[in-house]
């Protein structure tokens, strides 16, 4: 069964450093999402991406965040200058066009900012 | 999107049916009920969805009341691997570009041997 993959599984970085989290969505999916989950809290929507542009973003997704689909397979989330409060699990998700019921989530990247 | 209310936690004996309730009294006519689950820090997993009819798939059954103000997710024979947080989400089905999900706190289901 096809699945969304994410790398790395765990990233440790120092405050102020840039990090790039990578996702490979399912190959025939066209809509992509990033969510985050701070330890013990709810899963929160960050951004959706379609046709090489951001469709929607939450208040969390400020100027420190950016997304990119640099090639036909990868979907990345960049945090320019990490803060302690960026420590969280980051999940990538994707859906097929016209099948927005079921979002397929990746296993997540645990980001630890020290 | 309509607000949902779920119990914070539930227990279920292994092999028995787990019935997880969800209240969505402000649901509108074009909003669907979705269920997802999250097994300990893994990515959320889609389970099932419905509009007004009861639905069944290989994972679960979804029973929606006639007035659509509440629903119940049924895991017919719960196993220890079904221990997870279960999320009931109500939203309009979009074309996809705005299909972001709004997660609540969900119900933590503990399946016990």
Coordinates of C-alpha atoms in Angstrom, one line a residue:
Chain A
X1 CA 0.0 0.0 0.0
X2 CA 1.4 3.4 -0.9
X3 CA 2.4 5.6 2.0
X4 CA 3.6 9.1 2.9
X5 CA 7.2 9.1 4.1
X6 CA 9.0 11.7 6.1
X7 CA 12.7 12.4 6.9
X8 CA 14.3 12.6 9.3
X9 CA 12.4 10.8 11.9
X10 CA 14.0 13.0 14.6
X11 CA 15.8 16.3 14.2
X12 CA 17.7 18.1 17.0
X13 CA 18.7 21.7 16.3
X14 CA 19.8 24.7 18.2
X15 CA 17.7 27.7 18.6
X16 CA 18.1 30.1 15.7
X17 CA 19.1 27.5 13.3
X18 CA 17.3 26.7 10.1
X19 CA 15.7 23.3 9.6
X20 CA 14.2 21.6 6.6
X21 CA 11.7 18.8 7.1
X22 CA 11.1 16.6 4.1
X23 CA 8.1 14.6 3.0
X24 CA 7.4 12.4 0.0
X25 CA 3.7 12.3 -0.6
X26 CA 1.9 9.5 -2.3
X27 CA 2.9 9.7 -6.0
X28 CA -0.5 10.5 -7.6
X29 CA -1.7 12.9 -4.9
X30 CA -2.0 16.5 -5.7
X31 CA -2.8 18.3 -2.4
X32 CA -0.4 18.5 0.4
X33 CA -0.5 19.5 4.1
X34 CA 1.7 20.2 7.1
X35 CA 0.4 19.8 10.6
X36 CA 2.2 19.9 13.9
X37 CA 1.6 18.5 17.4
X38 CA 3.3 19.9 20.4
X39 CA 3.8 17.2 23.0
X40 CA 0.5 16.4 24.8
X41 CA -1.5 18.8 22.7
X42 CA -3.8 18.7 19.7
X43 CA -2.8 18.2 16.1
X44 CA -2.8 21.7 14.5
X45 CA -3.0 22.6 10.8
X46 CA -0.2 24.7 9.5
X47 CA -0.5 24.9 5.7
X48 CA -2.0 23.4 2.6
X49 CA -0.4 23.4 -0.8
X50 CA -1.8 22.8 -4.3
X51 CA -0.5 23.5 -7.8
X52 CA 2.8 24.8 -6.5
X53 CA 1.3 27.4 -4.2
X54 CA -0.1 27.8 -0.7
X55 CA -3.9 27.3 -0.6
X56 CA -4.4 28.1 3.0
X57 CA -2.4 28.7 6.1
X58 CA -3.0 29.0 9.8
X59 CA -1.9 31.8 12.2
X60 CA 0.9 29.5 13.3
X61 CA 2.4 29.6 9.8
X62 CA 4.2 32.9 10.0
X63 CA 7.1 34.3 8.1
X64 CA 9.5 31.9 9.7
X65 CA 7.9 29.0 7.9
X66 CA 7.9 28.2 4.2
X67 CA 7.0 25.3 2.0
X68 CA 8.2 24.1 -1.3
X69 CA 7.8 21.3 -3.8
X70 CA 11.3 21.4 -5.3
X71 CA 10.8 18.5 -7.6
X72 CA 8.0 16.1 -8.6
X73 CA 8.2 14.0 -5.4
X74 CA 9.4 16.0 -2.4
X75 CA 7.4 18.5 -0.3
X76 CA 9.4 20.4 2.3
X77 CA 8.7 22.6 5.3
X78 CA 11.4 25.1 6.2
X79 CA 11.7 26.9 9.5
X80 CA 14.2 29.7 9.1
X81 CA 15.1 30.5 12.7
X82 CA 13.9 27.9 15.1
X83 CA 12.6 28.8 18.5
X84 CA 12.2 26.6 21.5
X85 CA 8.4 26.6 21.0
X86 CA 8.8 25.0 17.6
X87 CA 9.7 21.7 19.3
X88 CA 6.9 19.4 18.1
X89 CA 6.0 16.5 15.9
X90 CA 5.5 17.6 12.3
X91 CA 3.2 15.6 10.1
X92 CA 2.9 15.8 6.4
X93 CA -0.3 14.6 4.7
X94 CA -1.6 14.3 1.1
X95 CA -4.8 13.6 -0.7
X96 CA -5.9 12.6 -4.2
X97 CA -7.6 15.2 -6.3
X98 CA -11.3 15.1 -5.7
X99 CA -11.0 12.6 -2.8
X100 CA -10.8 14.9 0.1
X101 CA -12.3 12.6 2.6
X102 CA -9.2 10.6 3.4
X103 CA -6.0 12.3 4.2
X104 CA -2.9 10.1 4.3
X105 CA -0.5 11.1 7.0
X106 CA 3.2 10.4 7.3
X107 CA 4.8 9.0 10.4
X108 CA 6.0 12.5 11.4
X109 CA 9.3 14.2 12.2
X110 CA 10.1 14.9 15.8
X111 CA 11.8 18.3 16.0
X112 CA 13.6 19.2 19.2
X113 CA 15.0 22.7 19.5
X114 CA 17.5 23.2 22.3
Chain B
X1 CA -17.0 23.9 10.9
X2 CA -19.3 22.5 13.4
X3 CA -18.0 21.8 16.9
X4 CA -17.8 18.3 18.2
X5 CA -17.9 16.9 21.8
X6 CA -16.3 13.6 22.7
X7 CA -15.6 11.9 26.0
X8 CA -12.1 12.4 27.2
X9 CA -11.4 8.7 27.7
X10 CA -13.0 5.2 27.5
X11 CA -12.0 1.7 28.3
X12 CA -13.0 -1.4 26.4
X13 CA -12.3 -5.1 26.9
X14 CA -10.3 -6.9 24.2
X15 CA -12.6 -8.7 21.8
X16 CA -15.6 -6.6 22.7
X17 CA -17.2 -3.9 20.7
X18 CA -16.0 -0.3 21.3
X19 CA -18.6 2.3 20.9
X20 CA -17.2 5.8 20.7
X21 CA -19.8 8.6 20.8
X22 CA -19.6 12.1 19.3
X23 CA -22.0 15.0 19.6
X24 CA -22.2 17.5 16.8
X25 CA -25.5 19.3 17.4
X26 CA -24.7 22.3 15.2
X27 CA -23.8 20.3 12.1
X28 CA -25.1 21.7 8.9
X29 CA -26.6 19.9 6.0
X30 CA -23.5 19.8 3.9
X31 CA -21.1 18.8 6.6
X32 CA -19.7 15.3 6.8
X33 CA -18.6 13.4 9.9
X34 CA -15.1 12.0 9.7
X35 CA -13.3 9.8 12.1
X36 CA -9.5 9.5 12.4
X37 CA -7.4 7.9 15.0
X38 CA -3.8 8.5 16.3
X39 CA -1.9 5.6 17.8
X40 CA 0.7 6.9 20.2
X41 CA 2.5 9.8 18.4
X42 CA 2.1 8.2 15.0
X43 CA 0.4 10.2 12.2
X44 CA -3.4 10.3 12.3
X45 CA -5.1 7.6 10.3
X46 CA -8.4 7.9 8.5
X47 CA -11.0 5.5 9.6
X48 CA -14.4 6.3 8.0
X49 CA -16.7 9.1 7.0
X50 CA -20.4 9.6 6.5
X51 CA -23.0 12.2 5.6
X52 CA -26.3 10.8 6.8
X53 CA -26.4 7.1 6.2
X54 CA -24.7 4.5 8.3
X55 CA -21.4 3.4 6.9
X56 CA -19.2 0.3 7.3
X57 CA -15.8 -0.5 6.1
X58 CA -13.1 -3.0 7.0
X59 CA -12.1 -1.0 10.1
X60 CA -15.3 0.2 11.6
X61 CA -19.0 1.2 11.4
X62 CA -20.4 4.7 11.7
X63 CA -23.9 5.2 13.0
X64 CA -25.3 8.7 12.4
X65 CA -28.6 9.6 14.1
X66 CA -31.5 10.6 12.0
X67 CA -31.2 14.3 13.1
X68 CA -27.4 14.1 12.4
X69 CA -26.7 15.7 15.8
X70 CA -24.6 12.8 17.0
X71 CA -22.8 9.7 15.8
X72 CA -21.1 6.6 17.1
X73 CA -18.0 4.9 15.8
X74 CA -18.1 1.2 16.4
X75 CA -15.1 -1.0 16.4
X76 CA -16.8 -4.4 16.4
X77 CA -14.0 -6.5 18.0
X78 CA -11.5 -4.3 19.6
X79 CA -7.9 -5.5 19.9
X80 CA -5.0 -4.1 21.9
X81 CA -3.7 -2.4 18.7
X82 CA -6.9 -0.3 18.7
X83 CA -5.7 1.6 21.7
X84 CA -5.4 5.1 20.4
X85 CA -6.9 8.6 20.5
X86 CA -10.0 8.8 18.2
X87 CA -11.0 12.0 16.6
X88 CA -14.5 12.9 15.4
X89 CA -14.3 15.8 12.9
X90 CA -17.1 17.6 11.1
X91 CA -16.5 19.5 8.0
X92 CA -17.7 20.3 4.6
X93 CA -16.3 18.2 1.8
X94 CA -14.2 20.5 -0.3
X95 CA -12.5 20.1 -3.6
X96 CA -9.3 19.4 -1.8
X97 CA -7.3 22.6 -1.6
X98 CA -8.9 23.6 1.6
X99 CA -9.3 20.2 3.1
X100 CA -7.4 21.0 6.2
X101 CA -8.6 19.0 9.2
X102 CA -9.4 20.7 12.6
X103 CA -8.6 18.2 15.3
X104 CA -10.1 18.4 18.8
X105 CA -8.8 16.5 21.8
X106 CA -10.5 13.3 20.9
X107 CA -11.3 10.2 23.0
X108 CA -8.5 8.2 24.3
X109 CA -9.6 4.6 24.0
X110 CA -7.8 2.0 26.1
X111 CA -8.4 -1.6 25.1
X112 CA -7.6 -3.9 28.0
X113 CA -6.8 -7.6 28.0

